[in-house]
mmCIF file of C-alpha atoms in Angstrom:
data_model
loop_
_atom_site.group_PDB
_atom_site.id
_atom_site.type_symbol
_atom_site.label_atom_id
_atom_site.label_comp_id
_atom_site.label_asym_id
_atom_site.label_seq_id
_atom_site.Cartn_x
_atom_site.Cartn_y
_atom_site.Cartn_z
ATOM 1 C CA MET U 1 14.703 -7.554 29.653
ATOM 2 C CA ALA U 2 12.754 -5.279 27.172
ATOM 3 C CA GLN U 3 10.117 -7.124 24.989
ATOM 4 C CA SER U 4 11.418 -7.894 21.463
ATOM 5 C CA VAL U 5 9.219 -6.886 18.417
ATOM 6 C CA VAL U 6 9.753 -7.343 15.123
ATOM 7 C CA VAL U 7 7.962 -5.625 12.181
ATOM 8 C CA LEU U 8 8.494 -6.361 8.424
ATOM 9 C CA SER U 9 8.090 -3.106 6.524
ATOM 10 C CA SER U 10 9.374 -1.699 3.118
ATOM 11 C CA GLN U 11 6.590 1.413 3.188
ATOM 12 C CA LEU U 12 6.891 4.412 5.520
ATOM 13 C CA ILE U 13 3.256 3.993 6.208
ATOM 14 C CA THR U 14 3.420 0.536 6.951
ATOM 15 C CA THR U 15 6.186 1.169 9.596
ATOM 16 C CA LEU U 16 3.802 4.003 11.050
ATOM 17 C CA SER U 17 0.916 2.009 11.216
ATOM 18 C CA ALA U 18 3.138 -0.595 13.172
ATOM 19 C CA LEU U 19 4.225 2.157 15.528
ATOM 20 C CA ALA U 20 0.548 2.835 16.055
ATOM 21 C CA TYR U 21 -0.577 -0.564 16.594
ATOM 22 C CA LEU U 22 1.848 -0.846 19.361
ATOM 23 C CA ARG U 23 0.882 2.267 21.100
ATOM 24 C CA TRP U 24 -2.702 1.117 20.808
ATOM 25 C CA ARG U 25 -1.981 -2.084 22.468
ATOM 26 C CA GLY U 26 0.103 -0.524 25.281
ATOM 27 C CA ILE U 27 3.272 -1.962 24.061
ATOM 28 C CA ARG U 28 6.330 0.499 25.020
ATOM 29 C CA GLY U 29 9.937 0.159 25.837
ATOM 30 C CA THR U 30 10.476 -2.850 23.458
ATOM 31 C CA ARG U 31 13.570 -3.836 21.536
ATOM 32 C CA LEU U 32 12.396 -2.721 18.073
ATOM 33 C CA HIS U 33 13.425 -4.555 14.875
ATOM 34 C CA VAL U 34 12.081 -3.027 11.461
ATOM 35 C CA VAL U 35 13.023 -5.423 8.932
ATOM 36 C CA SER U 36 13.056 -4.720 5.089
ATOM 37 C CA PRO U 37 13.113 -6.991 2.156
ATOM 38 C CA TYR U 38 16.123 -6.309 -0.121
ATOM 39 C CA ARG U 39 13.802 -4.538 -2.582
ATOM 40 C CA ASP U 40 13.304 -1.380 -0.799
ATOM 41 C CA GLU U 41 15.255 1.091 -2.661
ATOM 42 C CA PHE U 42 11.908 3.314 -3.858
ATOM 43 C CA SER U 43 11.411 6.852 -2.533
ATOM 44 C CA HIS U 44 8.490 5.828 -0.532
ATOM 45 C CA SER U 45 10.582 3.080 1.736
ATOM 46 C CA THR U 46 11.314 2.920 5.187
ATOM 47 C CA LYS U 47 14.742 3.230 4.461
ATOM 48 C CA ALA U 48 14.422 6.640 3.570
ATOM 49 C CA PHE U 49 12.921 7.992 6.747
ATOM 50 C CA GLN U 50 15.052 6.065 9.152
ATOM 51 C CA PRO U 51 16.087 8.947 11.376
ATOM 52 C CA LEU U 52 12.463 10.186 11.732
ATOM 53 C CA LEU U 53 11.237 6.838 12.270
ATOM 54 C CA ARG U 54 13.774 6.156 15.247
ATOM 55 C CA ASP U 55 12.748 9.469 16.907
ATOM 56 C CA LEU U 56 9.126 8.409 16.638
ATOM 57 C CA ALA U 57 9.871 5.086 18.081
ATOM 58 C CA SER U 58 11.771 6.593 21.036
ATOM 59 C CA GLN U 59 8.606 8.546 22.154
ATOM 60 C CA ASP U 60 7.384 5.340 23.253
ATOM 61 C CA GLY U 61 10.560 3.917 24.949
ATOM 62 C CA HIS U 62 11.409 1.925 21.708
ATOM 63 C CA GLN U 63 15.013 0.990 20.867
ATOM 64 C CA CYS U 64 14.564 0.941 17.097
ATOM 65 C CA GLN U 65 16.910 -1.226 14.649
ATOM 66 C CA PHE U 66 16.680 -1.302 11.200
ATOM 67 C CA ILE U 67 17.532 -4.298 9.271
ATOM 68 C CA GLN U 68 17.983 -4.910 5.692
ATOM 69 C CA ILE U 69 17.537 -8.761 4.211
ATOM 70 C CA PRO U 70 19.791 -9.760 1.533
ATOM 71 C CA PRO U 71 17.953 -12.449 -1.135
ATOM 72 C CA ASP U 72 20.264 -15.088 -0.306
ATOM 73 C CA GLN U 73 19.779 -14.718 3.506
ATOM 74 C CA THR U 74 16.036 -15.768 3.378
ATOM 75 C CA ARG U 75 14.002 -19.051 3.110
ATOM 76 C CA VAL U 76 10.780 -19.852 1.647
ATOM 77 C CA LEU U 77 7.765 -21.279 2.977
ATOM 78 C CA GLN U 78 7.599 -24.929 2.339
ATOM 79 C CA LEU U 79 3.921 -26.382 2.380
ATOM 80 C CA SER U 80 3.824 -30.279 2.977
ATOM 81 C CA ALA U 81 1.581 -32.098 0.299
ATOM 82 C CA GLY U 82 0.064 -34.403 3.251
ATOM 83 C CA ASP U 83 0.324 -32.652 6.202
ATOM 84 C CA SER U 84 -0.096 -28.829 7.507
ATOM 85 C CA LEU U 85 3.763 -28.113 8.478
ATOM 86 C CA LEU U 86 5.964 -25.179 8.489
ATOM 87 C CA ILE U 87 9.365 -26.264 7.533
ATOM 88 C CA ARG U 88 11.967 -24.099 9.451
ATOM 89 C CA SER U 89 15.591 -24.422 10.555
ATOM 90 C CA GLU U 90 17.262 -22.346 13.855
ATOM 91 C CA PRO U 91 14.854 -19.442 13.583
ATOM 92 C CA LEU U 92 15.377 -16.193 16.025
ATOM 93 C CA LYS U 93 13.048 -15.535 18.718
ATOM 94 C CA CYS U 94 10.770 -12.624 19.277
ATOM 95 C CA SER U 95 7.856 -11.983 21.432
ATOM 96 C CA LEU U 96 5.558 -10.371 18.564
ATOM 97 C CA LEU U 97 6.003 -10.257 14.753
ATOM 98 C CA LEU U 98 3.972 -7.839 12.922
ATOM 99 C CA LEU U 99 3.491 -8.638 9.158
ATOM 100 C CA PRO U 100 1.531 -6.792 6.369
ATOM 101 C CA ARG U 101 0.660 -10.070 4.939
ATOM 102 C CA LEU U 102 1.132 -13.552 6.202
ATOM 103 C CA ASP U 103 0.524 -15.231 2.657
ATOM 104 C CA ASP U 104 3.241 -13.053 0.500
ATOM 105 C CA ARG U 105 6.702 -14.217 -0.015
ATOM 106 C CA GLU U 106 8.233 -11.931 2.120
ATOM 107 C CA GLY U 107 5.850 -12.652 5.035
ATOM 108 C CA GLN U 108 6.305 -16.468 4.624
ATOM 109 C CA ARG U 109 10.220 -15.874 4.806
ATOM 110 C CA MET U 110 9.519 -14.102 8.255
ATOM 111 C CA LEU U 111 7.722 -16.747 9.709
ATOM 112 C CA LEU U 112 10.551 -18.994 9.016
ATOM 113 C CA ALA U 113 13.426 -16.547 10.241
ATOM 114 C CA TYR U 114 11.615 -15.796 13.362
ATOM 115 C CA GLN U 115 10.256 -17.996 16.308
ATOM 116 C CA ALA U 116 7.434 -15.766 17.522
ATOM 117 C CA SER U 117 5.117 -16.110 20.224
ATOM 118 C CA GLU U 118 2.525 -14.096 18.647
ATOM 119 C CA VAL U 119 2.082 -13.154 14.978
ATOM 120 C CA VAL U 120 -0.373 -10.484 13.727
ATOM 121 C CA GLU U 121 -1.230 -9.509 10.415
ATOM 122 C CA LEU U 122 -1.791 -5.900 10.174
ATOM 123 C CA GLY U 123 -2.672 -5.649 6.266
ATOM 124 C CA GLU U 124 -0.815 -3.740 3.744
ATOM 125 C CA SER U 125 -0.197 -0.048 3.838
ATOM 126 C CA ILE U 126 -2.191 1.622 6.851
ATOM 127 C CA GLY U 127 -3.744 -1.573 7.755
ATOM 128 C CA VAL U 128 -6.131 -2.749 4.950
ATOM 129 C CA GLU U 129 -7.595 -6.050 5.433
ATOM 130 C CA THR U 130 -5.979 -8.262 2.417
ATOM 131 C CA ARG U 131 -8.592 -9.191 -0.201
ATOM 132 C CA LEU U 132 -6.672 -9.636 -3.452
ATOM 133 C CA TYR U 133 -7.791 -9.003 -7.041
ATOM 134 C CA SER U 134 -7.479 -12.493 -8.696
ATOM 135 C CA ASP U 135 -9.330 -15.760 -7.964
ATOM 136 C CA GLN U 136 -5.793 -17.614 -8.323
ATOM 137 C CA ALA U 137 -4.227 -15.367 -5.636
ATOM 138 C CA GLN U 138 -7.560 -15.539 -3.171
ATOM 139 C CA ARG U 139 -6.884 -19.421 -3.467
ATOM 140 C CA LYS U 140 -3.564 -19.425 -2.574
ATOM 141 C CA ARG U 141 -3.673 -16.866 0.126
ATOM 142 C CA SER U 142 -6.570 -19.061 1.583
ATOM 143 C CA LYS U 143 -4.209 -22.341 1.343
ATOM 144 C CA VAL U 144 -1.299 -20.460 3.117
ATOM 145 C CA LEU U 145 -3.696 -19.254 5.902
ATOM 146 C CA GLU U 146 -4.809 -22.615 6.573
ATOM 147 C CA VAL U 147 -1.436 -23.903 6.882
ATOM 148 C CA VAL U 148 -0.414 -21.140 9.304
ATOM 149 C CA ASN U 149 -3.225 -21.718 11.363
ATOM 150 C CA CYS U 150 -3.016 -25.089 11.577
ATOM 151 C CA SER U 151 0.807 -25.173 12.299
ATOM 152 C CA GLU U 152 2.160 -26.289 15.766
ATOM 153 C CA VAL U 153 5.156 -24.025 15.294
ATOM 154 C CA ILE U 154 3.258 -20.799 15.782
ATOM 155 C CA PRO U 155 1.225 -20.582 18.893
ATOM 156 C CA SER U 156 -0.792 -17.563 18.497
ATOM 157 C CA VAL U 157 -1.898 -15.914 14.941
ATOM 158 C CA ARG U 158 -4.202 -12.979 14.344
ATOM 159 C CA GLN U 159 -5.632 -11.267 11.603
ATOM 160 C CA ASP U 160 -5.964 -7.290 12.954
ATOM 161 C CA PRO U 161 -6.341 -4.893 10.063
ATOM 162 C CA LEU U 162 -7.164 -1.251 11.201
ATOM 163 C CA LEU U 163 -9.733 -1.019 8.673
ATOM 164 C CA PRO U 164 -12.179 -4.158 8.695
ATOM 165 C CA PHE U 165 -14.916 -4.515 6.051
ATOM 166 C CA ASP U 166 -17.391 -5.836 8.677
ATOM 167 C CA ARG U 167 -17.267 -3.591 11.548
ATOM 168 C CA PRO U 168 -16.501 0.086 12.383
ATOM 169 C CA VAL U 169 -12.846 1.427 12.821
ATOM 170 C CA GLU U 170 -11.753 0.936 16.633
ATOM 171 C CA PRO U 171 -11.425 4.977 17.456
ATOM 172 C CA LEU U 172 -8.763 4.488 19.954
ATOM 173 C CA ARG U 173 -6.425 2.929 17.351
ATOM 174 C CA LEU U 174 -7.342 5.288 14.838
ATOM 175 C CA GLN U 175 -6.591 8.170 17.136
ATOM 176 C CA ALA U 176 -3.224 6.444 17.929
ATOM 177 C CA ILE U 177 -2.064 6.241 14.096
ATOM 178 C CA LEU U 178 -3.467 10.204 13.515
ATOM 179 C CA ASP U 179 -1.043 11.228 16.351
ATOM 180 C CA ILE U 180 1.879 9.227 15.290
ATOM 181 C CA CYS U 181 0.936 10.675 11.587
ATOM 182 C CA ALA U 182 0.801 14.048 12.919
ATOM 183 C CA ASN U 183 3.866 13.918 14.964
ATOM 184 C CA PHE U 184 5.722 12.667 11.478
ATOM 185 C CA ARG U 185 3.928 15.355 9.350
ATOM 186 C CA SER U 186 5.258 18.150 11.925
ATOM 187 C CA ALA U 187 8.756 16.811 11.437
ATOM 188 C CA LEU U 188 8.909 16.857 7.710
ATOM 189 C CA LEU U 189 7.232 20.394 7.781
ATOM 190 C CA ASP U 190 10.010 21.598 10.327
ATOM 191 C CA ASP U 191 12.306 21.449 7.019
ATOM 192 C CA GLU U 192 12.068 24.707 5.304
ATOM 193 C CA ALA U 193 12.513 23.311 1.759
ATOM 194 C CA ILE U 194 9.096 21.642 2.000
ATOM 195 C CA SER U 195 7.109 23.807 4.203
ATOM 196 C CA ARG U 196 5.869 26.382 1.311
ATOM 197 C CA LYS U 197 2.342 26.715 -0.113
ATOM 198 C CA HIS U 198 1.301 25.895 -3.582
ATOM 199 C CA GLN U 199 -1.885 27.267 -5.585
ATOM 200 C CA PRO U 200 -4.891 24.888 -5.451
ATOM 201 C CA GLY U 201 -4.745 21.925 -7.325
ATOM 202 C CA VAL U 202 -5.238 18.051 -7.773
ATOM 203 C CA MET U 203 -2.556 15.256 -6.829
ATOM 204 C CA LEU U 204 -3.283 12.137 -8.618
ATOM 205 C CA CYS U 205 -1.594 8.937 -7.072
ATOM 206 C CA LEU U 206 -1.420 6.389 -9.628
ATOM 207 C CA PRO U 207 -0.969 2.663 -8.521
ATOM 208 C CA TYR U 208 1.358 0.564 -10.091
ATOM 209 C CA LEU U 209 0.448 0.325 -13.971
ATOM 210 C CA ARG U 210 1.142 -3.060 -15.276
ATOM 211 C CA VAL U 211 3.051 -3.216 -18.763
ATOM 212 C CA PRO U 212 2.586 -6.825 -20.245
ATOM 213 C CA LYS U 213 4.581 -7.848 -22.930
ATOM 214 C CA TRP U 214 3.112 -10.936 -24.017
ATOM 215 C CA HIS U 215 -0.933 -11.982 -24.584
ATOM 216 C CA VAL U 216 0.068 -15.670 -24.092
ATOM 217 C CA ARG U 217 3.506 -16.865 -23.246
ATOM 218 C CA TRP U 218 5.108 -20.423 -22.724
ATOM 219 C CA ARG U 219 8.519 -20.957 -21.462
ATOM 220 C CA LEU U 220 10.426 -23.763 -22.707
ATOM 221 C CA PHE U 221 14.175 -24.799 -22.119
ATOM 222 C CA GLY U 222 14.615 -21.208 -20.646
ATOM 223 C CA ARG U 223 13.415 -19.290 -23.965
ATOM 224 C CA SER U 224 9.836 -17.656 -24.462
ATOM 225 C CA PHE U 225 7.385 -18.613 -26.895
ATOM 226 C CA GLY U 226 4.010 -17.024 -27.412
ATOM 227 C CA TRP U 227 1.890 -14.084 -28.934
ATOM 228 C CA ARG U 228 3.827 -10.755 -28.523
ATOM 229 C CA ARG U 229 1.650 -7.616 -27.849
ATOM 230 C CA THR U 230 2.596 -3.875 -28.308
ATOM 231 C CA PRO U 231 3.951 -2.668 -24.976
ATOM 232 C CA GLY U 232 1.623 -0.309 -23.492
ATOM 233 C CA ILE U 233 -0.281 -0.106 -20.079
ATOM 234 C CA ALA U 234 -2.980 -2.663 -19.440
ATOM 235 C CA ASN U 235 -6.544 -1.392 -18.790
ATOM 236 C CA SER U 236 -5.576 2.084 -19.784
ATOM 237 C CA ALA U 237 -9.056 2.942 -21.062
ATOM 238 C CA TYR U 238 -10.455 1.936 -17.434
ATOM 239 C CA PHE U 239 -7.843 4.189 -15.854
ATOM 240 C CA ILE U 240 -8.577 7.137 -18.305
ATOM 241 C CA ARG U 241 -12.364 7.010 -17.596
ATOM 242 C CA ALA U 242 -11.831 6.648 -13.770
ATOM 243 C CA ILE U 243 -9.674 9.831 -13.683
ATOM 244 C CA ARG U 244 -11.844 11.672 -15.739
ATOM 245 C CA SER U 245 -15.000 10.960 -13.649
ATOM 246 C CA ALA U 246 -13.104 12.089 -10.528
ATOM 247 C CA LEU U 247 -11.865 15.186 -12.196
ATOM 248 C CA ARG U 248 -15.511 16.323 -12.768
ATOM 249 C CA HIS U 249 -15.607 17.613 -9.119
ATOM 250 C CA VAL U 250 -13.020 19.824 -9.187
ATOM 251 C CA ARG U 251 -12.362 22.927 -10.811
ATOM 252 C CA ALA U 252 -11.477 22.841 -14.765
ATOM 253 C CA ASP U 253 -8.672 25.062 -14.268
ATOM 254 C CA ALA U 254 -6.950 23.380 -11.400
ATOM 255 C CA PRO U 255 -3.299 21.920 -12.456
ATOM 256 C CA LEU U 256 -2.611 18.247 -11.842
ATOM 257 C CA TRP U 257 0.051 16.748 -10.222
ATOM 258 C CA VAL U 258 0.569 13.273 -11.200
ATOM 259 C CA GLN U 259 2.902 10.909 -9.044
ATOM 260 C CA ALA U 260 3.551 7.865 -10.562
ATOM 261 C CA HIS U 261 4.506 4.434 -8.740
ATOM 262 C CA PRO U 262 8.213 4.083 -8.197
ATOM 263 C CA LYS U 263 8.002 0.685 -9.889
ATOM 264 C CA ASN U 264 6.901 2.631 -13.220
ATOM 265 C CA GLU U 265 9.922 4.537 -13.217
ATOM 266 C CA ALA U 266 11.095 2.676 -16.334
ATOM 267 C CA HIS U 267 7.576 3.218 -18.010
ATOM 268 C CA TYR U 268 7.214 6.959 -17.912
ATOM 269 C CA SER U 269 7.052 6.993 -21.627
ATOM 270 C CA PHE U 270 3.795 4.885 -21.284
ATOM 271 C CA VAL U 271 2.623 7.021 -18.324
ATOM 272 C CA GLN U 272 2.755 9.926 -20.167
ATOM 273 C CA GLN U 273 0.689 8.606 -22.978
ATOM 274 C CA LEU U 274 -1.931 7.595 -20.896
ATOM 275 C CA LEU U 275 -2.239 11.130 -19.437
ATOM 276 C CA ASN U 276 -2.502 12.647 -22.748
ATOM 277 C CA PRO U 277 -5.945 12.868 -23.321
ATOM 278 C CA LEU U 278 -6.349 14.632 -19.804
ATOM 279 C CA HIS U 279 -4.442 17.818 -20.964
ATOM 280 C CA GLN U 280 -7.638 19.419 -22.131
ATOM 281 C CA GLY U 281 -7.802 22.960 -20.422
ATOM 282 C CA ARG U 282 -5.689 22.196 -17.608
ATOM 283 C CA SER U 283 -1.680 21.819 -17.106
ATOM 284 C CA LEU U 284 -0.587 18.684 -16.185
ATOM 285 C CA GLU U 285 2.867 17.609 -14.681
ATOM 286 C CA LEU U 286 4.221 13.910 -14.115
ATOM 287 C CA PHE U 287 6.358 13.873 -11.330
ATOM 288 C CA SER U 288 9.419 11.645 -11.151
ATOM 289 C CA SER U 289 9.967 9.334 -8.305
ATOM 290 C CA ASP U 290 13.241 10.611 -7.111
ATOM 291 C CA ALA U 291 11.256 12.529 -4.288
ATOM 292 C CA PRO U 292 8.849 10.495 -1.743
ATOM 293 C CA LEU U 293 5.341 10.901 -2.259
ATOM 294 C CA GLU U 294 4.809 11.742 1.515
ATOM 295 C CA VAL U 295 7.122 14.835 1.063
ATOM 296 C CA ARG U 296 5.377 16.294 -2.206
ATOM 297 C CA LEU U 297 1.855 15.998 -0.278
ATOM 298 C CA SER U 298 3.309 17.555 2.761
ATOM 299 C CA SER U 299 4.494 20.542 0.938
ATOM 300 C CA GLY U 300 0.517 20.928 -0.571
ATOM 301 C CA TRP U 301 -0.480 21.864 3.070
ATOM 302 C CA SER U 302 -0.221 25.053 4.911
ATOM 303 C CA ARG U 303 1.001 24.666 8.490
ATOM 304 C CA GLU U 304 -2.515 26.123 9.578
ATOM 305 C CA GLY U 305 -4.036 22.650 8.133
ATOM 306 C CA SER U 306 -5.852 24.739 5.507
ATOM 307 C CA GLY U 307 -4.327 23.273 2.499
ATOM 308 C CA PRO U 308 -5.880 23.673 -0.955
ATOM 309 C CA LEU U 309 -4.618 20.342 -2.200
ATOM 310 C CA ASN U 310 -7.410 17.447 -3.389
ATOM 311 C CA VAL U 311 -5.877 13.821 -3.723
ATOM 312 C CA LEU U 312 -7.146 11.518 -5.844
ATOM 313 C CA GLY U 313 -5.826 7.976 -6.070
ATOM 314 C CA PHE U 314 -6.820 4.236 -6.903
ATOM 315 C CA GLY U 315 -5.114 2.021 -4.197
ATOM 316 C CA THR U 316 -3.796 1.966 -0.498
ATOM 317 C CA ASN U 317 -1.606 5.206 -1.340
ATOM 318 C CA LEU U 318 -4.935 6.941 -1.274
ATOM 319 C CA LEU U 319 -6.151 5.676 1.820
ATOM 320 C CA ALA U 320 -2.348 6.528 3.284
ATOM 321 C CA ALA U 321 -2.829 10.076 1.849
ATOM 322 C CA ALA U 322 -6.069 10.361 3.680
ATOM 323 C CA ILE U 323 -5.003 9.232 7.110
ATOM 324 C CA PHE U 324 -1.357 10.377 6.958
ATOM 325 C CA LEU U 325 -1.447 13.855 5.491
ATOM 326 C CA ALA U 326 -4.899 15.525 4.690
ATOM 327 C CA PRO U 327 -6.207 17.984 7.328
ATOM 328 C CA HIS U 328 -9.420 17.820 5.613
ATOM 329 C CA HIS U 329 -9.857 14.257 4.714
ATOM 330 C CA ARG U 330 -13.067 14.896 2.498
ATOM 331 C CA GLY U 331 -10.684 16.327 0.138
ATOM 332 C CA VAL U 332 -9.313 12.654 -0.546
ATOM 333 C CA ALA U 333 -11.502 10.842 -3.302
ATOM 334 C CA LEU U 334 -11.414 7.430 -5.262
ATOM 335 C CA CYS U 335 -10.810 7.334 -8.823
ATOM 336 C CA GLN U 336 -13.255 5.001 -10.340
ATOM 337 C CA PRO U 337 -15.604 5.449 -13.497
ATOM 338 C CA ALA U 338 -19.058 7.205 -12.891
ATOM 339 C CA ASP U 339 -22.533 5.355 -13.179
ATOM 340 C CA GLU U 340 -22.424 4.521 -16.895
ATOM 341 C CA GLY U 341 -25.051 1.746 -16.989
ATOM 342 C CA TRP U 342 -25.437 -2.195 -16.150
ATOM 343 C CA TRP U 343 -23.883 -2.988 -19.447
ATOM 344 C CA ARG U 344 -20.594 -0.812 -18.554
ATOM 345 C CA ASP U 345 -20.452 -2.399 -14.976
ATOM 346 C CA CYS U 346 -20.871 -5.731 -16.412
ATOM 347 C CA SER U 347 -18.153 -5.413 -19.026
ATOM 348 C CA ASP U 348 -15.776 -3.867 -16.428
ATOM 349 C CA GLN U 349 -15.979 -7.125 -14.490
ATOM 350 C CA TRP U 350 -15.157 -8.858 -17.444
ATOM 351 C CA LEU U 351 -12.685 -7.067 -19.499
ATOM 352 C CA HIS U 352 -10.963 -4.891 -16.289
ATOM 353 C CA ARG U 353 -11.559 -7.653 -13.877
ATOM 354 C CA ARG U 354 -8.577 -6.501 -11.512
ATOM 355 C CA GLU U 355 -9.120 -2.829 -11.686
ATOM 356 C CA TRP U 356 -12.595 -3.362 -10.938
ATOM 357 C CA ARG U 357 -12.121 -5.371 -7.931
ATOM 358 C CA ARG U 358 -9.583 -3.008 -6.748
ATOM 359 C CA SER U 359 -11.980 -0.216 -6.960
ATOM 360 C CA GLN U 360 -14.715 -2.402 -5.031
ATOM 361 C CA HIS U 361 -12.450 -3.124 -2.234
ATOM 362 C CA VAL U 362 -10.819 0.334 -1.799
ATOM 363 C CA ASP U 363 -14.320 1.925 -2.063
ATOM 364 C CA ALA U 364 -15.597 -0.099 1.021
ATOM 365 C CA LEU U 365 -12.499 0.567 3.097
ATOM 366 C CA LEU U 366 -12.547 4.353 2.371
ATOM 367 C CA THR U 367 -16.020 4.807 3.263
ATOM 368 C CA ASN U 368 -15.404 3.125 6.585
ATOM 369 C CA LEU U 369 -12.255 5.403 6.994
ATOM 370 C CA LEU U 370 -14.014 8.539 6.026
ATOM 371 C CA ASP U 371 -17.086 7.866 8.470
ATOM 372 C CA ALA U 372 -14.741 6.862 11.337
ATOM 373 C CA LEU U 373 -12.701 10.294 10.934
ATOM 374 C CA ASP U 374 -16.000 12.143 10.626
ATOM 375 C CA GLN U 375 -17.172 10.524 14.033
ATOM 376 C CA LEU U 376 -13.722 11.164 15.546
ATOM 377 C CA GLN U 377 -13.822 15.036 14.713
ATOM 378 C CA ALA U 378 -17.344 15.335 15.836
ATOM 379 C CA GLN U 379 -16.260 14.212 19.477
#
């Protein structure tokens, strides 16, 4: 009987990373189930690319099936106050369970839904190691990981990110995901509708931008009380400084195309307000989220791999672009404020703590990835 493998993935690049991981480990010819949470209606989701992903999986002999979990068919991880236990009931069985994260809600539900012989945390997106941006989130993650690792329900738990902080990237594993991504890009470019060239320009990939409505809020008897704030994007000053710093290294007349995060579709007026200061001397277009970022980036490269597009970003979508589409990976850069003195760095750590932590996190991973790609090209 074929080995059974279950992958939790809502994003395209996460699924591609999982396929590359299986190839790197020599796992082929499996019954592969790609499970998506019920909130996968976004244009970058696995659901939008199922036919292409099924063909990619079949190249390694996998029989791929896509499953979408409605919210009423999942269970939440129960943490016992006195003992480290995983509470579950009648789970399905599989040989290998691949999760983006062990500590988030979807990952916890999958641990309950499947009795796996081996569980592997690959990290989000292309496999970044999970380091969260708030002290509270980090404490929660540590607690959940302790429970999972001490549980007798799961015989084997591994954390195996593609991009580690403390060691170089494994070359053979990097080559596996490059091959997978190249095959996928080729399939996309076979579509005449997107295989066209653009003038030189810059693609700016925005992360999810929070739009808080309250300074302080309390909930009492189902109602909210507190100090309301004028709706607007949090940390907007930090984002503008970071984008301007990154744009200093590209031509002043290069057009700027902006891909907003799909979760910000209802906040496009606020995103536009954020981008208004960037109009100086260059054209700027804010794309809607009706087309996947991967398709728009693919249309920016020529078939010969000498495309003129530069890619700027803040988070893991930037890393996904670097490894997934860019034929010249040094054309991908991180948006972060330039060195403005120790006082500004200290104030960012206090006033824009989440974004400052994200910048430190992504910068370390991007440096590791680009160095690995340079070495792979030199071979």
